[in-house]
Short mmCIF file of C-alpha atoms in Angstrom, two decimals:
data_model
loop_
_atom_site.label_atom_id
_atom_site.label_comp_id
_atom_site.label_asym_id
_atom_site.label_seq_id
_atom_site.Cartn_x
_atom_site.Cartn_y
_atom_site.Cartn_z
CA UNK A 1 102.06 86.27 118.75
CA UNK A 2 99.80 86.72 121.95
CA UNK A 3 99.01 90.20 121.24
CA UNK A 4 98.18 89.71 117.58
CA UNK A 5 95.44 87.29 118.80
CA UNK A 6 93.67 90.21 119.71
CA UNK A 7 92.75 92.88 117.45
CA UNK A 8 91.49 95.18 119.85
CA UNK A 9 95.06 94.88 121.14
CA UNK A 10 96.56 94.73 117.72
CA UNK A 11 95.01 97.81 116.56
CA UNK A 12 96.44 99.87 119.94
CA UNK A 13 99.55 98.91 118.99
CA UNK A 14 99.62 99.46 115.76
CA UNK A 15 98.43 102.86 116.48
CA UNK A 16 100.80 103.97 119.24
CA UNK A 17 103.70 102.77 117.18
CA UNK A 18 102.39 104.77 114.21
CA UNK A 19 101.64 107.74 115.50
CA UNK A 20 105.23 107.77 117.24
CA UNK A 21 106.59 107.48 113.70
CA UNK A 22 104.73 110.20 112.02
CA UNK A 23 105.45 112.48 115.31
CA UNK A 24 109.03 111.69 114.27
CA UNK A 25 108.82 112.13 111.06
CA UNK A 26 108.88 108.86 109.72
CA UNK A 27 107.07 107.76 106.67
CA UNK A 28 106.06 104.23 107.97
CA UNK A 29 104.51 103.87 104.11
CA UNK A 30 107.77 103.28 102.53
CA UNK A 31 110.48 103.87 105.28
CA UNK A 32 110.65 100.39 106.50
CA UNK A 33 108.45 97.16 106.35
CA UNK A 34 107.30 96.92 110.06
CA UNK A 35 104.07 98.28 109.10
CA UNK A 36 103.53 95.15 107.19
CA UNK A 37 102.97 93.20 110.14
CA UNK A 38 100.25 95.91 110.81
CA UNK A 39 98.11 96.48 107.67
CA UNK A 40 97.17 93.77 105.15
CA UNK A 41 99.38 93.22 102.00
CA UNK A 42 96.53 94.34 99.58
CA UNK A 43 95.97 97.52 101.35
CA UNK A 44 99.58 98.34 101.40
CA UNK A 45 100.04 97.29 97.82
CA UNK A 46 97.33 100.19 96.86
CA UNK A 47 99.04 102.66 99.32
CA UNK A 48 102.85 101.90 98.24
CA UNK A 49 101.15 102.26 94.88
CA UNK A 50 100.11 106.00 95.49
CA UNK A 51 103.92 106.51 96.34
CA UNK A 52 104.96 105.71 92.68
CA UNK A 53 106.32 109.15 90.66
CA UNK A 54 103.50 108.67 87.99
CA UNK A 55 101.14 109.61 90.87
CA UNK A 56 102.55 112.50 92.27
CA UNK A 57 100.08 115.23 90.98
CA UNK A 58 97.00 113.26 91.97
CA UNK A 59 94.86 113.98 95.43
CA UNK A 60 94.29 110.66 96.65
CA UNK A 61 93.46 111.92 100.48
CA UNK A 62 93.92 115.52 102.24
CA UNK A 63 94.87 113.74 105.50
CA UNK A 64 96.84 110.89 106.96
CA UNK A 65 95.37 108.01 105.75
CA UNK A 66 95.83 105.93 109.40
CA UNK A 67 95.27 108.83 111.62
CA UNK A 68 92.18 110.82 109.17
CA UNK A 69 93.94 114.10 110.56
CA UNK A 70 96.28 116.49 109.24
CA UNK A 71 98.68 116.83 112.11
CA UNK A 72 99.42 114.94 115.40
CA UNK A 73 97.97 116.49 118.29
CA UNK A 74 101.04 117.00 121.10
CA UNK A 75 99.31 114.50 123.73
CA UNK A 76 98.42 111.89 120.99
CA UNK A 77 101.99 109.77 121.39
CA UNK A 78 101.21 108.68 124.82
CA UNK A 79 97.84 108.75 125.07
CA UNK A 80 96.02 106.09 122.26
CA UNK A 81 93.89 103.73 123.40
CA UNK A 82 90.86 101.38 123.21
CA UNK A 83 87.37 102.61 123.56
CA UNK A 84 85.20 100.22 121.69
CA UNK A 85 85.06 97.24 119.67
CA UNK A 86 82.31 95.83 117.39
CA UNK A 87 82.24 92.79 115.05
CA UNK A 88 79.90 93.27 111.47
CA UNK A 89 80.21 90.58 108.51
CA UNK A 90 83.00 92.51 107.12
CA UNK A 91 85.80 93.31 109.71
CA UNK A 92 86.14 93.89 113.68
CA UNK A 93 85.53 97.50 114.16
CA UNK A 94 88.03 98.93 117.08
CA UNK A 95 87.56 102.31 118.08
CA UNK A 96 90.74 103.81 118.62
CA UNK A 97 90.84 107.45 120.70
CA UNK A 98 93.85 109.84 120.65
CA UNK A 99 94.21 112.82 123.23
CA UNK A 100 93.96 112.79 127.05
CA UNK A 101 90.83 114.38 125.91
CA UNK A 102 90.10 111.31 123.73
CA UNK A 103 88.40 113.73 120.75
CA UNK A 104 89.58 112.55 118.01
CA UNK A 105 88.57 108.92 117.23
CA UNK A 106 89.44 106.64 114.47
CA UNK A 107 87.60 103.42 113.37
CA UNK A 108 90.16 100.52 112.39
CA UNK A 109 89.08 97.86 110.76
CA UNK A 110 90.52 94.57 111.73
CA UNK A 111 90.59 91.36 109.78
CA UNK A 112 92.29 88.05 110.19
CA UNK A 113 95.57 88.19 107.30
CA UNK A 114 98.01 84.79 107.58
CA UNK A 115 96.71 84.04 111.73
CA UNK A 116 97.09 87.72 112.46
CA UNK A 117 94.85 90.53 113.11
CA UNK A 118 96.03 93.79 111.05
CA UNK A 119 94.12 96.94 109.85
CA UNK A 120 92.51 96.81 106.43
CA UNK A 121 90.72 100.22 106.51
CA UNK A 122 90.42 103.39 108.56
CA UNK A 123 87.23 105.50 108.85
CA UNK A 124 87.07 108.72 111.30
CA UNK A 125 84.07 109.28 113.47
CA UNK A 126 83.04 112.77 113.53
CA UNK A 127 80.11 114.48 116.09
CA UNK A 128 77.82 117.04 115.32
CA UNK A 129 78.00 119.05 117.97
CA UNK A 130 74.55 120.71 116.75
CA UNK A 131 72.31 118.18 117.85
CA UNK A 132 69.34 120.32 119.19
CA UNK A 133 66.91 117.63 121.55
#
């Protein structure tokens, strides 16, 4: 349990084994239950919960909900990794990166769920590259 004591840690590895899954098209949602040592139990309730039939015509998200993208860049699989951490009241906030280039960054936010550290949101950080000085 050494590397869920960290969630800086915790959230790389849940993301490189995640992103290998969708990249081999795996649904980690309801495929298996190793995500559940991942992402808290209420989050995945509400996600296995979008899975049910009754849902099916209703737009709950245009993207991945872990990854906030659409597709799965070709570098992404071995190239995820750590570039920032932050603690607010709420969560620890790790700033995952994807891409040798590192340009597409997710925000995962870590909590504490039965002594481990798993994701219980993801937010995508986006640049405006229009910033005039």
């Amino acid at each position: 349990m050494a590397n869920q004591s960290d969630p800086v840690q915790q959230a790389v590895k849940f993301n490189r084994w995640y992103v290998n899954q969708i990249n081999n098209d795996a649904f980690p949602i309801t495929d298996s239950q190793e995500i559940d040592k991942y992402v808290t139990e209420s989050t995945m309730k509400k996600l296995r919960r979008t899975q049910d039939p009754r849902y099916a015509d209703e737009v709950f998200y245009n993207a991945d909900i872990f990854l906030k993208a659409q597709y799965v860049g070709d570098d992404w699989p071995n190239n995820v990794n750590a570039i920032a951490g932050d603690k607010d009241p709420i969560c620890f906030n790790v700033y995952i990166a994807f891409g040798k280039k590192q340009d597409h960054i997710v925000i995962d936010c870590m909590i504490i769920e039965n002594g481990a550290w798993k994701v219980q949101s993801v937010s995508r950080v986006e640049f405006s590259r229009n910033i005039k000085n």
